[in-house]
Coordinates of C-alpha atoms in Angstrom, one line a residue:
M1 CA -36.8 1.5 36.6
R2 CA -39.8 2.7 38.6
R3 CA -38.1 1.7 41.9
T4 CA -35.5 4.4 41.2
F5 CA -38.3 7.0 41.2
Y6 CA -39.7 5.6 44.4
Q7 CA -36.2 5.8 46.0
L8 CA -35.8 9.4 44.8
S9 CA -39.1 10.4 46.3
R10 CA -38.4 8.6 49.6
D11 CA -34.9 10.2 49.8
H12 CA -36.5 13.6 49.5
G13 CA -39.4 13.0 51.9
I14 CA -42.2 13.2 49.5
G15 CA -45.0 10.7 48.6
F16 CA -44.8 8.3 45.8
V17 CA -47.7 7.4 43.5
Q18 CA -47.5 5.6 40.2
I19 CA -50.2 5.7 37.6
F20 CA -50.0 2.9 35.1
V21 CA -52.1 3.5 32.0
D22 CA -52.8 0.0 30.6
T23 CA -53.3 0.5 26.9
H24 CA -53.2 -2.5 24.6
V25 CA -50.4 -2.4 22.1
Q26 CA -52.8 -2.8 19.2
Q27 CA -54.5 0.4 20.3
C28 CA -51.2 2.2 20.5
L29 CA -50.2 1.1 17.1
A30 CA -53.6 2.2 15.7
R31 CA -53.2 5.6 17.2
N32 CA -49.7 5.9 15.9
S33 CA -50.9 5.0 12.4
R34 CA -53.3 8.0 12.5
R35 CA -50.4 10.4 13.1
D36 CA -48.8 12.4 10.3
P37 CA -46.2 10.3 8.6
G38 CA -43.3 12.4 10.0
Q39 CA -44.6 12.1 13.5
R40 CA -45.0 8.3 13.6
V41 CA -42.9 6.2 15.9
P42 CA -41.6 3.0 14.3
S43 CA -43.9 0.2 15.3
F44 CA -40.9 -2.0 16.5
I45 CA -40.2 0.7 19.1
I46 CA -43.8 0.6 20.4
D47 CA -43.6 -3.2 20.6
N48 CA -40.2 -3.1 22.3
M49 CA -41.5 -0.6 24.9
S50 CA -44.6 -2.7 25.6
T51 CA -42.3 -5.6 26.6
R52 CA -40.5 -3.3 29.1
F53 CA -43.5 -1.9 30.9
E54 CA -44.9 -3.9 33.8
A55 CA -47.9 -3.1 35.8
P56 CA -47.3 -2.3 39.4
Q57 CA -47.3 -5.3 41.7
P58 CA -48.3 -4.0 45.2
D59 CA -48.8 -7.5 46.5
S60 CA -45.1 -8.3 45.7
H61 CA -43.5 -4.9 46.3
S62 CA -44.7 -3.0 49.3
W63 CA -43.2 0.3 47.9
E64 CA -45.8 0.1 45.1
K65 CA -48.8 0.2 47.5
H66 CA -49.9 3.6 46.2
S67 CA -50.4 2.5 42.6
I68 CA -53.4 2.9 40.2
V69 CA -53.8 1.0 37.0
I70 CA -56.0 2.9 34.6
D71 CA -57.7 0.7 32.1
E72 CA -61.2 0.5 30.7
Q73 CA -62.6 -1.1 33.8
F74 CA -61.1 1.6 36.0
L75 CA -62.4 4.4 33.9
S76 CA -65.9 2.8 33.7
S77 CA -66.1 2.9 37.5
E78 CA -68.4 5.6 38.8
H79 CA -65.9 6.8 41.4
W80 CA -62.6 6.6 39.5
L81 CA -61.6 10.2 40.2
S82 CA -62.2 9.8 43.9
R83 CA -60.2 6.6 43.9
L84 CA -57.3 8.3 42.2
T85 CA -57.5 11.3 44.6
D86 CA -57.6 9.0 47.6
C87 CA -54.5 7.1 46.4
I88 CA -52.6 10.4 46.0
E89 CA -53.7 11.7 49.4
Q90 CA -52.7 8.4 51.1
A91 CA -49.3 8.6 49.5
I92 CA -48.8 12.1 50.8
Q93 CA -49.8 11.0 54.3
D94 CA -47.5 8.0 54.2
A95 CA -44.5 10.1 52.9
P96 CA -41.4 9.9 55.1
L97 CA -41.1 12.8 57.5
A98 CA -37.5 13.6 56.6
P99 CA -35.1 12.5 53.9
S100 CA -33.4 9.3 54.7
A101 CA -29.9 9.6 56.1
V102 CA -28.3 6.8 54.1
S103 CA -24.6 7.2 54.1
P104 CA -22.7 6.9 50.8
A105 CA -21.0 3.8 52.3
M106 CA -24.4 2.1 53.0
Q107 CA -25.5 3.0 49.5
G108 CA -22.4 1.5 48.0
R109 CA -22.9 -1.6 50.1
D110 CA -26.5 -1.9 49.1
R111 CA -25.5 -1.5 45.4
E112 CA -22.9 -4.2 45.8
I113 CA -25.4 -6.6 47.3
T114 CA -27.9 -6.0 44.5
A115 CA -25.1 -6.3 41.9
H116 CA -24.3 -9.8 43.3
N117 CA -27.9 -10.9 43.8
T118 CA -28.3 -13.9 41.7
T119 CA -32.0 -13.3 41.1
H120 CA -31.4 -9.7 40.0
Q121 CA -28.6 -10.9 37.6
L122 CA -30.9 -13.6 36.2
D123 CA -33.7 -11.0 35.6
L124 CA -31.3 -8.7 33.8
C125 CA -30.1 -11.5 31.6
L126 CA -33.6 -12.6 30.7
R127 CA -34.6 -9.0 30.0
Q128 CA -31.6 -8.6 27.7
L129 CA -32.5 -11.9 25.9
I130 CA -36.1 -10.7 25.4
S131 CA -34.9 -7.3 24.1
S132 CA -32.5 -8.9 21.7
T133 CA -35.2 -11.3 20.5
M134 CA -37.6 -8.4 19.9
I135 CA -35.0 -6.5 17.9
A136 CA -34.2 -9.6 15.9
V137 CA -37.9 -9.9 14.9
S138 CA -38.4 -6.3 14.0
G139 CA -39.6 -7.1 10.5
V140 CA -42.4 -9.4 11.7
E141 CA -46.1 -8.4 11.8
A142 CA -46.9 -6.2 14.8
S143 CA -49.6 -8.6 16.2
V144 CA -47.1 -11.5 16.1
K145 CA -44.4 -9.4 17.8
T146 CA -46.9 -8.3 20.5
E147 CA -47.9 -11.9 21.2
L148 CA -44.3 -13.0 21.3
S149 CA -43.4 -10.2 23.6
R150 CA -46.3 -11.0 25.9
R151 CA -45.4 -14.7 26.0
L152 CA -41.7 -14.0 26.6
N153 CA -42.4 -11.7 29.5
K154 CA -44.9 -14.1 31.0
A155 CA -42.2 -16.9 30.7
R156 CA -39.6 -14.6 32.3
K157 CA -41.9 -13.9 35.3
E158 CA -42.8 -17.5 35.7
Y159 CA -39.1 -18.6 35.5
L160 CA -38.1 -16.0 38.1
A161 CA -40.9 -17.0 40.4
A162 CA -39.8 -20.6 40.2
F163 CA -36.2 -19.7 40.7
K164 CA -37.0 -17.6 43.8
S165 CA -39.1 -20.5 45.1
Q166 CA -36.4 -23.0 44.6
L167 CA -33.8 -20.6 46.1
A168 CA -36.0 -20.1 49.2
A169 CA -36.4 -23.8 49.6
A170 CA -32.7 -24.4 49.3
E171 CA -32.0 -21.7 51.9
A172 CA -34.6 -23.2 54.2
A173 CA -33.1 -26.6 53.9
E174 CA -29.6 -25.2 54.5
A175 CA -30.9 -23.4 57.6
A176 CA -32.5 -26.6 58.9
T177 CA -29.3 -28.5 58.4
E178 CA -27.3 -25.8 60.3
E179 CA -29.8 -26.0 63.2
E180 CA -29.5 -29.8 63.3
D181 CA -25.7 -29.5 63.4
E182 CA -25.9 -27.0 66.3
D183 CA -28.2 -29.3 68.2
D184 CA -25.7 -32.2 67.9

């Protein structure tokens, strides 16, 4: 979902910064319980949302290079405000000079490629399974659901990483075979 916002900012020639507030689910549930009863969010919704949020991964996604994760460690830093300001200023400097001129035909082609990307499809399926599982266990204690959610998302990420690695190895082997065939 956050890539959509990056693309929107890129297409309009403005900088993109994401600020991820890393708050533990237990803390969210505790704050929610202190609300007036009519203002409370059902705990299964908070649990479900926690499974969907992912911290930025600038090492994996170059478009996330201007990201800040705000957690207790970040806020305890003496210079947290200047770090945040620096990140925003750098994003502004790195903003594209003009909106990208991607034709509708190219956008359609790119969407078609993504739609047929096996890894993307696998990720969507795994996310749907996790979502269905979390809905199915909506009556379970919040701490159990939180742990289940954390483990399922960790397993999803590990499975996708292994799948990508095996896919890359298969593609490399195929390319090597093609080169050998050309040499013959």
